[in-house]
Amino acid sequence: MSRSITRVQAWAVRSYRRTRRGGRSRIGQVVTVLRRADLPERLHPHRLYVLGGTAPKWALLDCPCGRAHVIELNLANPARTRWTVTTNEAGEPSVYPSIDYLGKPRCHYWLRDGRVHWVPDRAPLNTKRNPPFRRTK
């Protein structure tokens, strides 16, 4: 029973976020901070924070789903999945590849020119139809 309530709650929050501002959530500003200690205690929901000066190492953002989990993206380590952050003329961020938070609830989206483009829900992970991705060396 509580599991279905949690799913309904997550769906309601996600639906609300998707219907605001023309159907898309926005992350319209990139803020550069030198150290993790310089981050605000609570991240602003419409900002992408980049850690590091001329050679950024991490990007952090408050997940646009509204469930208060923080997304941390590796920008520097080539041995792991590495993301790239670019900005357009207006300073709105784009992130490549997509952001896929595998926690509960799962949040998978693209960030392009400051707009969040949600990937449609799919079958849960760890099923025979959709096995988890395993990187091979």
Short mmCIF file of C-alpha atoms in Angstrom, two decimals:
data_model
loop_
_atom_site.label_atom_id
_atom_site.label_comp_id
_atom_site.label_asym_id
_atom_site.label_seq_id
_atom_site.Cartn_x
_atom_site.Cartn_y
_atom_site.Cartn_z
CA MET A 1 0.00 0.00 0.00
CA SER A 2 2.71 2.51 0.99
CA ARG A 3 4.67 1.63 -2.15
CA SER A 4 1.74 2.56 -4.37
CA ILE A 5 1.26 5.83 -2.44
CA THR A 6 4.93 6.65 -3.00
CA ARG A 7 4.54 5.97 -6.74
CA VAL A 8 1.46 8.17 -6.91
CA GLN A 9 3.29 10.90 -5.01
CA ALA A 10 6.28 10.71 -7.36
CA TRP A 11 3.97 10.77 -10.38
CA ALA A 12 2.10 13.82 -9.04
CA VAL A 13 5.30 15.75 -8.35
CA ARG A 14 6.76 14.85 -11.75
CA SER A 15 3.52 15.77 -13.52
CA TYR A 16 3.41 19.12 -11.76
CA ARG A 17 7.02 19.86 -12.71
CA ARG A 18 6.34 18.91 -16.34
CA THR A 19 3.27 21.12 -16.67
CA ARG A 20 4.85 24.33 -15.35
CA ARG A 21 6.43 26.82 -17.73
CA GLY A 22 5.13 25.39 -20.96
CA GLY A 23 5.56 21.75 -20.01
CA ARG A 24 9.28 21.73 -19.26
CA SER A 25 11.38 22.28 -16.18
CA ARG A 26 14.20 24.77 -16.61
CA ILE A 27 17.74 25.02 -15.33
CA GLY A 28 18.62 28.41 -16.66
CA GLN A 29 21.89 29.36 -15.02
CA VAL A 30 25.38 27.94 -14.50
CA VAL A 31 27.16 28.95 -11.31
CA THR A 32 30.89 28.23 -10.95
CA VAL A 33 32.28 27.61 -7.46
CA LEU A 34 35.88 26.78 -6.64
CA ARG A 35 35.35 24.31 -3.79
CA ARG A 36 32.57 22.06 -2.54
CA ALA A 37 32.61 24.08 0.71
CA ASP A 38 31.52 27.14 -1.31
CA LEU A 39 28.25 25.48 -2.36
CA PRO A 40 25.06 26.70 -0.70
CA GLU A 41 23.57 24.38 1.91
CA ARG A 42 20.51 23.92 -0.29
CA LEU A 43 21.02 23.99 -4.06
CA HIS A 44 18.84 26.34 -6.08
CA PRO A 45 16.45 24.24 -8.23
CA HIS A 46 17.09 26.24 -11.42
CA ARG A 47 20.89 26.35 -11.31
CA LEU A 48 23.65 23.99 -12.36
CA TYR A 49 26.71 24.31 -10.11
CA VAL A 50 30.13 23.60 -11.64
CA LEU A 51 32.98 22.83 -9.19
CA GLY A 52 36.46 23.93 -10.14
CA GLY A 53 37.90 26.95 -11.85
CA THR A 54 39.41 26.62 -15.31
CA ALA A 55 39.29 22.79 -15.22
CA PRO A 56 35.90 21.86 -13.69
CA LYS A 57 35.69 18.44 -12.06
CA TRP A 58 32.05 18.07 -11.00
CA ALA A 59 28.65 19.48 -11.86
CA LEU A 60 25.87 19.38 -9.26
CA LEU A 61 22.19 20.14 -9.53
CA ASP A 62 19.00 19.62 -7.59
CA CYS A 63 17.06 16.99 -9.55
CA PRO A 64 14.16 18.62 -11.43
CA CYS A 65 11.76 15.86 -10.32
CA GLY A 66 11.23 17.71 -7.05
CA ARG A 67 12.13 14.80 -4.75
CA ALA A 68 15.18 16.61 -3.30
CA HIS A 69 17.97 14.34 -4.47
CA VAL A 70 21.19 15.93 -5.64
CA ILE A 71 22.68 14.87 -8.97
CA GLU A 72 26.50 14.80 -9.12
CA LEU A 73 28.06 14.55 -12.58
CA ASN A 74 31.71 13.67 -13.17
CA LEU A 75 33.30 16.09 -15.62
CA ALA A 76 36.95 15.07 -15.32
CA ASN A 77 37.66 11.38 -14.66
CA PRO A 78 38.05 9.54 -17.99
CA ALA A 79 38.00 6.12 -16.28
CA ARG A 80 34.28 6.52 -15.45
CA THR A 81 31.26 7.91 -17.24
CA ARG A 82 32.07 11.53 -17.93
CA TRP A 83 29.63 14.31 -18.74
CA THR A 84 30.19 17.49 -20.73
CA VAL A 85 28.56 20.80 -19.84
CA THR A 86 28.21 23.51 -22.47
CA THR A 87 26.28 26.78 -22.51
CA ASN A 88 24.50 28.66 -25.26
CA GLU A 89 24.65 32.43 -25.90
CA ALA A 90 22.07 33.05 -23.14
CA GLY A 91 24.17 31.09 -20.61
CA GLU A 92 21.73 28.17 -20.43
CA PRO A 93 23.39 24.78 -19.84
CA SER A 94 23.33 21.62 -21.92
CA VAL A 95 24.66 18.31 -20.56
CA TYR A 96 25.85 15.32 -22.59
CA PRO A 97 25.11 12.39 -22.19
CA SER A 98 21.67 12.17 -20.57
CA ILE A 99 21.27 12.22 -16.79
CA ASP A 100 19.95 8.93 -15.45
CA TYR A 101 19.42 8.75 -11.67
CA LEU A 102 18.88 5.09 -10.80
CA GLY A 103 17.65 5.63 -7.23
CA LYS A 104 14.06 5.72 -6.11
CA PRO A 105 12.34 7.27 -7.94
CA ARG A 106 14.25 6.78 -11.15
CA CYS A 107 14.78 10.04 -13.03
CA HIS A 108 16.07 10.01 -16.60
CA TYR A 109 16.25 13.19 -18.67
CA TRP A 110 18.24 15.30 -21.11
CA LEU A 111 19.26 18.86 -20.29
CA ARG A 112 19.37 20.93 -23.50
CA ASP A 113 19.59 24.74 -23.59
CA GLY A 114 18.34 24.97 -20.02
CA ARG A 115 15.26 22.80 -20.64
CA VAL A 116 14.67 19.41 -19.09
CA HIS A 117 13.46 16.79 -21.57
CA TRP A 118 12.19 13.73 -19.66
CA VAL A 119 12.79 10.27 -21.11
CA PRO A 120 9.53 8.25 -21.04
CA ASP A 121 9.27 5.65 -18.30
CA ARG A 122 10.30 2.19 -19.32
CA ALA A 123 10.40 -1.31 -17.84
CA PRO A 124 12.16 -1.49 -14.46
CA LEU A 125 15.81 -2.47 -14.38
CA ASN A 126 16.96 -6.00 -13.53
CA THR A 127 14.35 -7.80 -15.61
CA LYS A 128 15.05 -10.28 -18.38
CA ARG A 129 13.53 -7.90 -20.96
CA ASN A 130 15.70 -5.01 -19.84
CA PRO A 131 18.93 -6.21 -18.18
CA PRO A 132 21.15 -3.64 -16.49
CA PHE A 133 23.96 -2.19 -18.58
CA ARG A 134 27.35 -3.65 -17.73
CA ARG A 135 30.48 -1.97 -19.05
CA THR A 136 33.08 -4.39 -20.39
CA LYS A 137 36.76 -3.58 -20.59
#
